Coordinates of C-alpha atoms in Angstrom, one line a residue:
R1 CA 133.6 166.3 51.8
K2 CA 131.3 163.3 51.7
G3 CA 128.0 163.3 53.5
L4 CA 126.6 161.1 56.2
S5 CA 126.8 157.3 55.9
Y6 CA 123.4 156.8 57.5
K7 CA 121.7 153.9 59.2
G8 CA 118.3 152.8 57.9
S9 CA 116.9 152.7 61.4
G10 CA 117.3 156.5 61.5
L11 CA 115.2 157.2 58.4
D12 CA 111.9 158.9 59.1
D13 CA 108.8 159.9 57.1
G14 CA 109.4 163.5 58.2
S15 CA 106.8 163.5 60.9
S16 CA 109.2 163.3 63.8
I17 CA 110.0 166.6 65.4
R18 CA 113.7 165.5 65.4
A19 CA 113.7 164.6 61.7
L20 CA 116.1 166.6 59.5
P21 CA 115.8 166.7 55.8
M22 CA 118.6 164.8 54.0
V23 CA 119.7 165.5 50.5
N24 CA 120.4 162.3 48.5
L25 CA 120.7 161.1 44.9
A26 CA 116.9 161.3 44.4
N27 CA 117.2 165.1 44.7
F28 CA 119.5 165.6 41.7
T29 CA 118.3 166.5 38.2
T30 CA 120.1 166.9 34.9
T31 CA 119.5 170.6 35.0
G32 CA 121.2 171.4 38.4
A33 CA 117.9 172.1 40.1
L34 CA 116.9 170.5 43.4
K35 CA 114.1 167.9 43.2
S36 CA 112.4 168.4 46.6
G37 CA 110.2 165.4 46.3
G38 CA 113.2 163.1 46.7
L39 CA 114.1 164.3 50.2
K40 CA 114.7 161.7 52.9
H41 CA 114.4 162.6 56.6
Y42 CA 116.7 161.4 59.3
T43 CA 116.6 161.2 63.1
G44 CA 119.9 159.3 63.8
D45 CA 123.3 160.5 64.9
F46 CA 125.4 162.7 62.6
Q47 CA 128.4 165.1 62.8
R48 CA 128.3 168.8 62.2
R49 CA 130.3 168.4 59.0
H50 CA 127.3 166.5 57.5
Q51 CA 125.1 169.5 57.9
L52 CA 124.3 171.9 55.0
G53 CA 124.1 175.6 54.8
S54 CA 122.2 177.8 52.5
W55 CA 123.8 178.1 49.1
D56 CA 126.1 175.2 49.7
L57 CA 127.1 173.3 46.5
V58 CA 126.4 169.5 46.8
V59 CA 127.6 167.1 44.1
A60 CA 126.4 163.6 43.3
N61 CA 129.6 161.4 43.8
T62 CA 127.7 158.2 42.9
D63 CA 125.3 157.1 40.2
L64 CA 123.1 154.0 40.2
T65 CA 122.3 154.2 36.5
Q66 CA 124.4 153.0 33.5
A67 CA 123.8 156.3 31.7
R68 CA 125.7 158.1 34.5
E69 CA 123.5 161.2 33.9
L70 CA 123.5 162.2 37.6
L71 CA 127.2 161.5 38.3
G72 CA 128.9 164.8 39.1
R73 CA 125.8 166.8 38.9
G74 CA 125.5 169.6 41.4
L75 CA 122.7 171.4 43.2
L76 CA 122.6 174.5 45.4
V77 CA 121.0 174.2 48.8
P78 CA 118.0 176.5 49.3
P79 CA 117.5 178.3 52.6
K80 CA 114.6 175.9 53.5
L81 CA 117.2 173.1 53.9
E82 CA 119.7 175.0 56.0
G83 CA 120.8 172.7 58.8
G84 CA 119.7 169.6 56.9
L85 CA 122.0 166.7 56.0
H86 CA 123.5 165.1 52.9
T87 CA 124.2 161.4 52.4
H88 CA 127.5 159.7 51.6
H89 CA 126.4 159.5 47.9
T90 CA 127.0 163.2 47.8
S91 CA 129.8 165.6 48.5
K92 CA 129.8 169.2 49.7
V93 CA 132.2 171.3 47.7
K94 CA 133.9 174.2 49.5
F95 CA 136.1 177.0 48.1
F96 CA 138.4 178.3 50.8
A97 CA 139.7 181.4 49.0
R98 CA 136.9 182.4 46.7
E99 CA 133.6 181.1 47.9
E100 CA 131.7 182.9 45.2
L101 CA 133.2 180.6 42.6
K102 CA 130.9 177.7 43.7
L103 CA 128.1 179.3 41.6
V104 CA 130.5 179.2 38.6
L105 CA 131.4 175.6 39.2
W106 CA 127.7 174.6 39.8
A107 CA 126.9 176.1 36.3
Q108 CA 129.8 174.4 34.6
L109 CA 129.1 171.0 36.2
Q110 CA 126.0 170.9 34.0
G111 CA 127.9 171.6 30.8
D112 CA 129.0 169.1 28.1
G113 CA 132.7 169.6 29.0
F114 CA 132.3 168.4 32.6
R115 CA 129.7 165.8 31.6
E116 CA 132.3 164.0 29.4
R117 CA 134.9 164.4 32.2
A118 CA 132.6 162.8 34.8
K119 CA 131.9 159.8 32.5
G120 CA 135.6 159.4 31.8
F121 CA 136.5 159.5 35.5
A122 CA 133.7 157.2 36.6
T123 CA 134.7 154.0 38.3
G124 CA 132.6 150.9 38.8
T125 CA 130.1 149.2 36.6
T126 CA 126.8 148.7 38.4
V127 CA 127.3 151.6 40.8
T128 CA 129.6 154.2 39.5
A129 CA 131.6 156.6 41.7
L130 CA 133.3 159.9 40.9
P131 CA 136.8 160.3 42.4
D132 CA 137.5 163.6 44.1
E133 CA 140.1 164.6 41.6
A134 CA 137.5 164.8 38.8
I135 CA 136.3 168.0 40.5
L136 CA 139.4 169.1 42.4
D137 CA 141.5 169.2 39.2
F138 CA 138.7 170.6 37.0
E139 CA 139.7 174.0 35.5
I140 CA 136.7 176.3 35.7
R141 CA 136.3 179.3 33.3
V142 CA 135.7 182.4 35.3
P143 CA 133.7 184.9 33.2
D144 CA 134.5 188.6 32.8
H145 CA 132.3 190.9 35.0
L146 CA 131.9 188.1 37.5
D147 CA 130.2 190.3 40.2
T148 CA 127.5 191.4 37.8
I149 CA 126.9 187.9 36.5
L150 CA 126.8 186.4 40.0
A151 CA 124.3 189.1 41.2
S152 CA 122.0 188.2 38.3
A153 CA 122.4 184.5 38.9
R154 CA 121.7 184.7 42.6
A155 CA 118.6 186.8 42.0
L156 CA 117.2 184.3 39.4
I157 CA 118.0 181.3 41.7
Q158 CA 116.3 183.0 44.7
H159 CA 113.3 183.8 42.6
S160 CA 113.1 180.1 41.4
W161 CA 113.2 179.0 45.1
L162 CA 110.4 181.5 45.9
L163 CA 108.3 180.2 43.1
E164 CA 108.9 176.6 44.1
G165 CA 107.7 177.4 47.7
E166 CA 104.6 179.2 46.3
S167 CA 103.9 176.2 44.0
T168 CA 104.2 173.8 47.0
R169 CA 101.8 175.9 49.1
L170 CA 99.3 176.1 46.3
A171 CA 99.5 172.4 45.7
H172 CA 98.9 171.8 49.4
M173 CA 95.9 174.1 49.3
R174 CA 94.5 172.3 46.3
D175 CA 95.0 168.9 47.8
T176 CA 93.2 170.1 51.0
L177 CA 90.2 171.9 49.3
L178 CA 89.5 169.7 46.2
P179 CA 88.2 166.6 48.1
E180 CA 86.0 168.9 50.2
L181 CA 84.6 170.6 47.0
I182 CA 84.0 167.3 45.2
S183 CA 82.3 165.7 48.1
G184 CA 80.0 168.7 48.6
R185 CA 81.1 169.4 52.1
I186 CA 82.2 172.8 50.9
R187 CA 80.0 174.8 48.5
L188 CA 80.9 177.9 46.7
P189 CA 78.3 180.5 46.0
L190 CA 77.4 180.7 42.3
K191 CA 77.0 184.2 40.8
L192 CA 75.1 184.2 37.6
S193 CA 75.6 187.2 35.3
A194 CA 73.2 188.5 32.7

């Protein structure tokens, strides 16, 4: 399901109390990780189907580069973006019978097999698009011992989200304190040891 076709007048710098984070092409990487720095914020109208839930799989259905490196790439929505939105340049993939398979698909979207498939299905020259059937007809390989593998994968992904949050907090603290230290407005006691 494609995301929100948004209006530029609804974009916000994130300071409005009504602003919702909005996943867009700038959030995709070639590794399947979310690039948080690319988030947009939106205050305009939307429908419930454009909202994201934790662990949703979102795929880039458009690419603005000739290399097509982001076309068909997926990312998993971290809990901090629950209730956020996604743009029409992305699609949310939903498994109706076996929801746990979205992690398997997410992993395989990064592999060489799907990368070649995405490039082969791509339409357009300047702006490329990925037709739905490139993903809907893609046969995923379900590994043996799926429950064990998924439990390990979920734990690793959650840990990476935790580390990203900690890194963001530390960077904010650094950016707050460093100018104060450099200017001399804050002084640290020096302890000299013999």
